[in-house]
Amino acid sequence: MSTTIDDEVSVETPQKPTKKQRRAANIADAASGGLKMLLAKLLMLGLVDAIAIYGVIILASAEQWLVAAIVAVVAVIVNWIYFSRRKLPAKYLTPGVIFLVVFQVFVLVYTGYIAFTNYGTGHNGSKEQAVSSLMASSLQRVEDSPTYPVTVVDQGGTLGLLVTDPDGEALLGTNDEPLAPVDAEMDGDKAVAVDGWTTLQFGEVVTRTDEITALAVPFSDDPNDGALRTPDGSSAYLYLSNLEYDEAAGTMTNLDTGTVYSDIGTGAFTSDSGEELLPGWQIVVGFDNFVRAVTDERLAGPLVYVTLWTFAFALISVASTFFLGLFLAIVFNDMRMKGRKYYRVLMILPYAVPSFLSALIWAGMMNESFGFINQVLFGGASIPWLTDPVLAKFSVLLVNLWLGFPYMFLVCTGALQSIPEELQEAATVDGAKPWAVFRLIKLPLLLVSVAPLLIASFAFNFNNFNVIYMLTDGGPRDSNAPIPVGFTDILISMVYKVAFTGQTRDYGLASAYSIIIFVIVAVISVIAFRRTKSLEELN
Amino acid sequence: MRVNKKSLLAAGAVAVIATLGLASCAGGDSGSEGEASSSGTLTVWVDAERVDALQAAADAYSEEKGVKVELVGKDNADIKDDFIQQVPTGKGPDITMGAHDWLGELSTNGVVAPIELGDSAADYLPVAIDASTYEGTTYMLPYAVENIAVLRNADLVPEAATSFDDMIAKGQAAGLTQPFVVEQGAEGNPYHLYPFQTAFGAPVFGSNDEGYDPTDLQIGNAGGEQFATWLGSQGKNGTGVFNTDIDGDIAKQAFIDGTAAFWLTGPWNVGAATDAGINVAIDSVPSPTAEVASPFAGVKGFFVSSESKNKVAANDFLVNYIGTEDVQLELFKAGNVLPALSAAAETASSDPIVAGFAAVGAEAVPMPAIPAMGAVWQYWGIAEADIINGADPVTTWQKLAADVQAAISK
């Protein structure tokens, strides 16, 4: 190691260094990068620390203590690792681990967390936000009440509204004091200042928005007369609220009907008759989403055949693309084939176009009345490529084959070329027919390297949202199903429809489904990988 | 400290972390584009195409009131979901541009604050105010009203049609096999078919004094069945006027090529037609019955975030600036959609195309914004597409009504 050489140099050469020693020192310097590298390293670490400190300050001011602590700890660890003389593996691993945590682990953990909550439309924020939103929307302007020009005034930190009533009289009130007549200085028809109070300019009004939003001046001693509020600092309106929040009891009372809505732990104020006030708030609901995903009768029926079709779609897609790719790879690997290079480029073309774009183009070409396929290839026949349940499944598989075979072609070409020619020659000499050579020698050897990719391809197609969404959008719709699911929907596109279409989103349910799908794919992959291990014994 | 050769790698690694740190700060701390600041700056999310139109108003407001207005251009397709997700985290903008049919969803999620239009409410088109109100509370400052109408190729058919049958007859007299096009697609397009449905007296929901009433589903009434029967008679097994293979692009092409003389569509497609040299006239939707065929009106406007720290400035900016004739006209020029403010609408109507859409808009009804509407959309189009393609109209329609009812009361 360079440091050892360096130590020897400094310790064992008190006199003028010999030529050999100088050369050794030079090598050490060159290897270590010298002062410039040190400066660069300090600069980089300084930058990281600066960003970390900035992040911690921002997070702390937002009271995100946990995240702030994590950022601080990570920053300290990073400094410790890179200032240490050892920790060589850690120096290599740290960036990767951080990326892994941010982009993979966090996403997984967060999805898992959401799956156990009721996050979705109507349960979007915290309880405080729900309460303040309900209170704000419960304010009703008193019918036929006039617009009051107002001036916001301040006395020792207490805000008041200086109101000009329709008769031109000036009135003053605060949150605690109902409106009372005062002698005010008038500007035209509007009272603008009063003795003992400071008039707020618009800039000050803006900076004290929170107080002004909370400012409700009672119209009289009787609370049923309502209160004046000003939404913009220059005019006020008389409002009555039809909801009352009792913080101690945690209940909302509708003042018009007398209905009491209480927090019964479902994430929304609920009346005795089960009526919910929305917005509600987010709570952890345990396994509710998972239970609902498999037992809700609206979802469970379609779930069975969608799952079956998903398996069929993934398996057939893998098999068809693999065999077509393999066939073409063998054909183009044959030395007797002329112009192989050009054909190979052509084969890759579908791979070069983004799949969602080509899927859209295919959707256009398969239009029953106007599509290229029916109009040109079938002479104007009206074949319902995308609107007949069976034909639509076939079309999806066909398009996915078109999109997927170039990948298999590439993989198989590479794998075939790595199989030694001698094996084939030896087999031929021994009298084996070409098919036997392929089936007994080439294919098993090929599968050793390709099988893991086939499993990955299965996992990919299991969640191949793009093709389904862009080509048929799951259609044709099954008009008998209670949810908007179609005959070509696979699990992931069904989840998308259940959770994200229409005006109600259900992120909790979607996350629960994602986890279920993840488990299915993981189990299948593990089993398949174990079985392919036996292939490796061939080598 | 001596630096060994691994420092080079270390430095590289540190660079990566620095980038990552920056990325996570940008992602985690400041939200995406705009953090609601404590004071002095209003962040406004605007449809990217309208940023320029609003810039002048924003600058003027900043100058007069000393409150900086920061316009953030957003892709129209992302605004609603981003808004719903960011507001509860305290990020998000103070104000966002949007459409009135988002209202139910925004309100149910508690992310919008009420807006008091005060006396200026009377200055807007009534349909705009109706659409901005949800359960009796106004949440949106409207700036544009949008509805569909029939575009007529005046060179092919010089006179407006008086009824649906008259329209087809006039087109056929002009020598066209498919005189009328309207976009459908495999899953149907109830938005574009709604005028015909209303002509048979079948609205989706009944209404009360607070707006549409989700408990009063009207779609399956007798008028609905009559509409379904008529739709079936104009479908695959009938006259073939409606065809689910005709999507937006095919309909547009047919009109531009002159193979169709009538096209039921919105103002957003007029540009394409006039650019292609078609002499376009705007007609109201020819009714298949004696009643008026009322399309849906879509109203666009601005919402204030319920978590905004600048509600006073936001209200002031919207009501007293965006609600003025000048700004409404600027926005009109950017989108060519009828302004919601009556005075601006009148000025804009000097353009015959706009006046044509405005005349049809006077017969329009606001699209329901209640969340229950989501359940309707899920089944509506597919039922209509089935009927067009030959399914039994009445039973299909009754199943639609039953499915919607089941989904709403779920």
PDB file of N, CA, C and O in Angstrom, chain B residues 315-360:
ATOM      1  N   ASN B 315     -57.239  35.640  -1.920  1.00  0.00           N
ATOM      2  CA  ASN B 315     -58.612  36.076  -2.196  1.00  0.00           C
ATOM      3  C   ASN B 315     -58.632  37.417  -2.901  1.00  0.00           C
ATOM      4  O   ASN B 315     -59.392  37.631  -3.843  1.00  0.00           O
ATOM      5  N   ASP B 316     -57.781  38.317  -2.416  1.00  0.00           N
ATOM      6  CA  ASP B 316     -57.727  39.646  -3.003  1.00  0.00           C
ATOM      7  C   ASP B 316     -57.314  39.560  -4.473  1.00  0.00           C
ATOM      8  O   ASP B 316     -57.911  40.180  -5.346  1.00  0.00           O
ATOM      9  N   PHE B 317     -56.273  38.758  -4.726  1.00  0.00           N
ATOM     10  CA  PHE B 317     -55.765  38.620  -6.091  1.00  0.00           C
ATOM     11  C   PHE B 317     -56.836  38.038  -7.014  1.00  0.00           C
ATOM     12  O   PHE B 317     -57.063  38.544  -8.119  1.00  0.00           O
ATOM     13  N   LEU B 318     -57.528  37.023  -6.544  1.00  0.00           N
ATOM     14  CA  LEU B 318     -58.519  36.373  -7.405  1.00  0.00           C
ATOM     15  C   LEU B 318     -59.731  37.269  -7.635  1.00  0.00           C
ATOM     16  O   LEU B 318     -60.089  37.587  -8.761  1.00  0.00           O
ATOM     17  N   VAL B 319     -60.350  37.697  -6.525  1.00  0.00           N
ATOM     18  CA  VAL B 319     -61.621  38.405  -6.657  1.00  0.00           C
ATOM     19  C   VAL B 319     -61.417  39.770  -7.298  1.00  0.00           C
ATOM     20  O   VAL B 319     -62.179  40.177  -8.170  1.00  0.00           O
ATOM     21  N   ASN B 320     -60.366  40.456  -6.890  1.00  0.00           N
ATOM     22  CA  ASN B 320     -60.216  41.837  -7.351  1.00  0.00           C
ATOM     23  C   ASN B 320     -59.295  42.002  -8.562  1.00  0.00           C
ATOM     24  O   ASN B 320     -59.188  43.088  -9.104  1.00  0.00           O
ATOM     25  N   TYR B 321     -58.617  40.927  -8.983  1.00  0.00           N
ATOM     26  CA  TYR B 321     -57.756  41.041 -10.163  1.00  0.00           C
ATOM     27  C   TYR B 321     -58.156  40.101 -11.287  1.00  0.00           C
ATOM     28  O   TYR B 321     -58.418  40.522 -12.398  1.00  0.00           O
ATOM     29  N   ILE B 322     -58.172  38.795 -10.960  1.00  0.00           N
ATOM     30  CA  ILE B 322     -58.544  37.834 -12.012  1.00  0.00           C
ATOM     31  C   ILE B 322     -60.000  38.071 -12.407  1.00  0.00           C
ATOM     32  O   ILE B 322     -60.398  37.819 -13.537  1.00  0.00           O
ATOM     33  N   GLY B 323     -60.790  38.581 -11.482  1.00  0.00           N
ATOM     34  CA  GLY B 323     -62.195  38.814 -11.753  1.00  0.00           C
ATOM     35  C   GLY B 323     -62.466  40.102 -12.510  1.00  0.00           C
ATOM     36  O   GLY B 323     -63.611  40.537 -12.575  1.00  0.00           O
ATOM     37  N   THR B 324     -61.440  40.734 -13.073  1.00  0.00           N
ATOM     38  CA  THR B 324     -61.689  41.957 -13.824  1.00  0.00           C
ATOM     39  C   THR B 324     -61.762  41.666 -15.320  1.00  0.00           C
ATOM     40  O   THR B 324     -61.229  40.655 -15.787  1.00  0.00           O
ATOM     41  N   GLU B 325     -62.397  42.562 -16.020  1.00  0.00           N
ATOM     42  CA  GLU B 325     -62.632  42.319 -17.439  1.00  0.00           C
ATOM     43  C   GLU B 325     -61.329  42.169 -18.225  1.00  0.00           C
ATOM     44  O   GLU B 325     -61.206  41.294 -19.082  1.00  0.00           O
ATOM     45  N   ASP B 326     -60.336  43.012 -17.895  1.00  0.00           N
ATOM     46  CA  ASP B 326     -59.084  42.973 -18.657  1.00  0.00           C
ATOM     47  C   ASP B 326     -58.423  41.607 -18.566  1.00  0.00           C
ATOM     48  O   ASP B 326     -57.994  41.037 -19.571  1.00  0.00           O
ATOM     49  N   VAL B 327     -58.307  41.105 -17.332  1.00  0.00           N
ATOM     50  CA  VAL B 327     -57.619  39.820 -17.152  1.00  0.00           C
ATOM     51  C   VAL B 327     -58.421  38.698 -17.798  1.00  0.00           C
ATOM     52  O   VAL B 327     -57.866  37.806 -18.443  1.00  0.00           O
ATOM     53  N   GLN B 328     -59.735  38.754 -17.657  1.00  0.00           N
ATOM     54  CA  GLN B 328     -60.558  37.714 -18.267  1.00  0.00           C
ATOM     55  C   GLN B 328     -60.405  37.728 -19.794  1.00  0.00           C
ATOM     56  O   GLN B 328     -60.395  36.678 -20.422  1.00  0.00           O
ATOM     57  N   LEU B 329     -60.252  38.898 -20.357  1.00  0.00           N
ATOM     58  CA  LEU B 329     -60.062  38.978 -21.808  1.00  0.00           C
ATOM     59  C   LEU B 329     -58.688  38.464 -22.210  1.00  0.00           C
ATOM     60  O   LEU B 329     -58.532  37.829 -23.255  1.00  0.00           O
ATOM     61  N   GLU B 330     -57.669  38.747 -21.367  1.00  0.00           N
ATOM     62  CA  GLU B 330     -56.331  38.214 -21.649  1.00  0.00           C
ATOM     63  C   GLU B 330     -56.381  36.685 -21.684  1.00  0.00           C
ATOM     64  O   GLU B 330     -55.827  36.039 -22.580  1.00  0.00           O
ATOM     65  N   LEU B 331     -57.050  36.111 -20.686  1.00  0.00           N
ATOM     66  CA  LEU B 331     -57.147  34.656 -20.622  1.00  0.00           C
ATOM     67  C   LEU B 331     -57.944  34.123 -21.799  1.00  0.00           C
ATOM     68  O   LEU B 331     -57.656  33.057 -22.340  1.00  0.00           O
ATOM     69  N   PHE B 332     -58.939  34.882 -22.226  1.00  0.00           N
ATOM     70  CA  PHE B 332     -59.730  34.500 -23.390  1.00  0.00           C
ATOM     71  C   PHE B 332     -58.842  34.416 -24.625  1.00  0.00           C
ATOM     72  O   PHE B 332     -58.910  33.466 -25.403  1.00  0.00           O
ATOM     73  N   LYS B 333     -57.943  35.409 -24.767  1.00  0.00           N
ATOM     74  CA  LYS B 333     -57.079  35.416 -25.951  1.00  0.00           C
ATOM     75  C   LYS B 333     -56.159  34.206 -25.960  1.00  0.00           C
ATOM     76  O   LYS B 333     -55.796  33.689 -27.009  1.00  0.00           O
ATOM     77  N   ALA B 334     -55.775  33.746 -24.764  1.00  0.00           N
ATOM     78  CA  ALA B 334     -54.857  32.603 -24.700  1.00  0.00           C
ATOM     79  C   ALA B 334     -55.558  31.296 -25.058  1.00  0.00           C
ATOM     80  O   ALA B 334     -54.924  30.387 -25.572  1.00  0.00           O
ATOM     81  N   GLY B 335     -56.843  31.200 -24.752  1.00  0.00           N
ATOM     82  CA  GLY B 335     -57.476  29.893 -24.951  1.00  0.00           C
ATOM     83  C   GLY B 335     -58.668  29.923 -25.872  1.00  0.00           C
ATOM     84  O   GLY B 335     -59.192  28.893 -26.262  1.00  0.00           O
ATOM     85  N   ASN B 336     -59.121  31.135 -26.245  1.00  0.00           N
ATOM     86  CA  ASN B 336     -60.287  31.274 -27.111  1.00  0.00           C
ATOM     87  C   ASN B 336     -61.538  30.619 -26.535  1.00  0.00           C
ATOM     88  O   ASN B 336     -62.378  30.112 -27.260  1.00  0.00           O
ATOM     89  N   VAL B 337     -61.623  30.583 -25.218  1.00  0.00           N
ATOM     90  CA  VAL B 337     -62.786  30.018 -24.557  1.00  0.00           C
ATOM     91  C   VAL B 337     -63.559  31.175 -23.930  1.00  0.00           C
ATOM     92  O   VAL B 337     -62.969  32.105 -23.391  1.00  0.00           O
ATOM     93  N   LEU B 338     -64.878  31.090 -24.015  1.00  0.00           N
ATOM     94  CA  LEU B 338     -65.731  32.187 -23.565  1.00  0.00           C
ATOM     95  C   LEU B 338     -65.428  32.603 -22.120  1.00  0.00           C
ATOM     96  O   LEU B 338     -65.439  31.756 -21.228  1.00  0.00           O
ATOM     97  N   PRO B 339     -65.169  33.898 -21.859  1.00  0.00           N
ATOM     98  CA  PRO B 339     -64.906  34.333 -20.480  1.00  0.00           C
ATOM     99  C   PRO B 339     -66.137  34.129 -19.592  1.00  0.00           C
ATOM    100  O   PRO B 339     -67.267  34.184 -20.068  1.00  0.00           O
ATOM    101  N   ALA B 340     -65.879  33.937 -18.305  1.00  0.00           N
ATOM    102  CA  ALA B 340     -66.982  33.694 -17.374  1.00  0.00           C
ATOM    103  C   ALA B 340     -67.607  34.987 -16.884  1.00  0.00           C
ATOM    104  O   ALA B 340     -68.741  35.006 -16.432  1.00  0.00           O
ATOM    105  N   LEU B 341     -66.852  36.076 -16.967  1.00  0.00           N
ATOM    106  CA  LEU B 341     -67.367  37.370 -16.538  1.00  0.00           C
ATOM    107  C   LEU B 341     -68.262  37.915 -17.661  1.00  0.00           C
ATOM    108  O   LEU B 341     -67.833  38.010 -18.808  1.00  0.00           O
ATOM    109  N   SER B 342     -69.494  38.291 -17.309  1.00  0.00           N
ATOM    110  CA  SER B 342     -70.457  38.657 -18.355  1.00  0.00           C
ATOM    111  C   SER B 342     -69.939  39.748 -19.287  1.00  0.00           C
ATOM    112  O   SER B 342     -70.057  39.644 -20.511  1.00  0.00           O
ATOM    113  N   ALA B 343     -69.337  40.802 -18.695  1.00  0.00           N
ATOM    114  CA  ALA B 343     -68.883  41.930 -19.515  1.00  0.00           C
ATOM    115  C   ALA B 343     -67.818  41.475 -20.499  1.00  0.00           C
ATOM    116  O   ALA B 343     -67.836  41.831 -21.686  1.00  0.00           O
ATOM    117  N   ALA B 344     -66.884  40.642 -20.019  1.00  0.00           N
ATOM    118  CA  ALA B 344     -65.825  40.140 -20.897  1.00  0.00           C
ATOM    119  C   ALA B 344     -66.414  39.208 -21.944  1.00  0.00           C
ATOM    120  O   ALA B 344     -65.984  39.207 -23.106  1.00  0.00           O
ATOM    121  N   ALA B 345     -67.409  38.427 -21.538  1.00  0.00           N
ATOM    122  CA  ALA B 345     -68.039  37.502 -22.483  1.00  0.00           C
ATOM    123  C   ALA B 345     -68.683  38.276 -23.616  1.00  0.00           C
ATOM    124  O   ALA B 345     -68.622  37.882 -24.782  1.00  0.00           O
ATOM    125  N   GLU B 346     -69.276  39.409 -23.267  1.00  0.00           N
ATOM    126  CA  GLU B 346     -69.928  40.224 -24.285  1.00  0.00           C
ATOM    127  C   GLU B 346     -68.905  40.763 -25.281  1.00  0.00           C
ATOM    128  O   GLU B 346     -69.100  40.710 -26.485  1.00  0.00           O
ATOM    129  N   THR B 347     -67.787  41.260 -24.751  1.00  0.00           N
ATOM    130  CA  THR B 347     -66.725  41.767 -25.622  1.00  0.00           C
ATOM    131  C   THR B 347     -66.197  40.662 -26.530  1.00  0.00           C
ATOM    132  O   THR B 347     -66.007  40.863 -27.730  1.00  0.00           O
ATOM    133  N   ALA B 348     -65.963  39.497 -25.925  1.00  0.00           N
ATOM    134  CA  ALA B 348     -65.374  38.391 -26.696  1.00  0.00           C
ATOM    135  C   ALA B 348     -66.328  37.913 -27.775  1.00  0.00           C
ATOM    136  O   ALA B 348     -65.902  37.380 -28.796  1.00  0.00           O
ATOM    137  N   SER B 349     -67.626  38.124 -27.572  1.00  0.00           N
ATOM    138  CA  SER B 349     -68.602  37.594 -28.510  1.00  0.00           C
ATOM    139  C   SER B 349     -68.675  38.375 -29.811  1.00  0.00           C
ATOM    140  O   SER B 349     -69.488  38.051 -30.682  1.00  0.00           O
ATOM    141  N   SER B 350     -67.820  39.380 -29.961  1.00  0.00           N
ATOM    142  CA  SER B 350     -67.767  40.051 -31.261  1.00  0.00           C
ATOM    143  C   SER B 350     -67.211  39.084 -32.309  1.00  0.00           C
ATOM    144  O   SER B 350     -67.416  39.263 -33.497  1.00  0.00           O
ATOM    145  N   ASP B 351     -66.511  38.050 -31.855  1.00  0.00           N
ATOM    146  CA  ASP B 351     -66.043  36.993 -32.754  1.00  0.00           C
ATOM    147  C   ASP B 351     -67.212  36.042 -32.999  1.00  0.00           C
ATOM    148  O   ASP B 351     -67.791  35.517 -32.051  1.00  0.00           O
ATOM    149  N   PRO B 352     -67.590  35.792 -34.269  1.00  0.00           N
ATOM    150  CA  PRO B 352     -68.783  34.965 -34.533  1.00  0.00           C
ATOM    151  C   PRO B 352     -68.662  33.542 -33.982  1.00  0.00           C
ATOM    152  O   PRO B 352     -69.651  32.938 -33.575  1.00  0.00           O
ATOM    153  N   ILE B 353     -67.441  32.994 -34.004  1.00  0.00           N
ATOM    154  CA  ILE B 353     -67.253  31.629 -33.493  1.00  0.00           C
ATOM    155  C   ILE B 353     -67.565  31.609 -31.997  1.00  0.00           C
ATOM    156  O   ILE B 353     -68.320  30.767 -31.498  1.00  0.00           O
ATOM    157  N   VAL B 354     -66.961  32.566 -31.273  1.00  0.00           N
ATOM    158  CA  VAL B 354     -67.184  32.625 -29.830  1.00  0.00           C
ATOM    159  C   VAL B 354     -68.659  32.887 -29.549  1.00  0.00           C
ATOM    160  O   VAL B 354     -69.261  32.257 -28.670  1.00  0.00           O
ATOM    161  N   ALA B 355     -69.240  33.788 -30.323  1.00  0.00           N
ATOM    162  CA  ALA B 355     -70.657  34.090 -30.130  1.00  0.00           C
ATOM    163  C   ALA B 355     -71.500  32.845 -30.356  1.00  0.00           C
ATOM    164  O   ALA B 355     -72.466  32.595 -29.629  1.00  0.00           O
ATOM    165  N   GLY B 356     -71.112  32.039 -31.347  1.00  0.00           N
ATOM    166  CA  GLY B 356     -71.837  30.806 -31.629  1.00  0.00           C
ATOM    167  C   GLY B 356     -71.788  29.858 -30.449  1.00  0.00           C
ATOM    168  O   GLY B 356     -72.809  29.330 -30.007  1.00  0.00           O
ATOM    169  N   PHE B 357     -70.581  29.666 -29.896  1.00  0.00           N
ATOM    170  CA  PHE B 357     -70.459  28.781 -28.735  1.00  0.00           C
ATOM    171  C   PHE B 357     -71.190  29.367 -27.528  1.00  0.00           C
ATOM    172  O   PHE B 357     -71.778  28.635 -26.732  1.00  0.00           O
ATOM    173  N   ALA B 358     -71.138  30.698 -27.406  1.00  0.00           N
ATOM    174  CA  ALA B 358     -71.817  31.325 -26.279  1.00  0.00           C
ATOM    175  C   ALA B 358     -73.319  31.108 -26.361  1.00  0.00           C
ATOM    176  O   ALA B 358     -73.987  30.848 -25.369  1.00  0.00           O
ATOM    177  N   ALA B 359     -73.860  31.193 -27.584  1.00  0.00           N
ATOM    178  CA  ALA B 359     -75.300  30.983 -27.755  1.00  0.00           C
ATOM    179  C   ALA B 359     -75.683  29.563 -27.351  1.00  0.00           C
ATOM    180  O   ALA B 359     -76.693  29.340 -26.688  1.00  0.00           O
ATOM    181  N   VAL B 360     -74.863  28.592 -27.741  1.00  0.00           N
ATOM    182  CA  VAL B 360     -75.142  27.213 -27.342  1.00  0.00           C
ATOM    183  C   VAL B 360     -74.951  27.072 -25.831  1.00  0.00           C
ATOM    184  O   VAL B 360     -75.708  26.382 -25.150  1.00  0.00           O
TER     185      VAL B 360
END
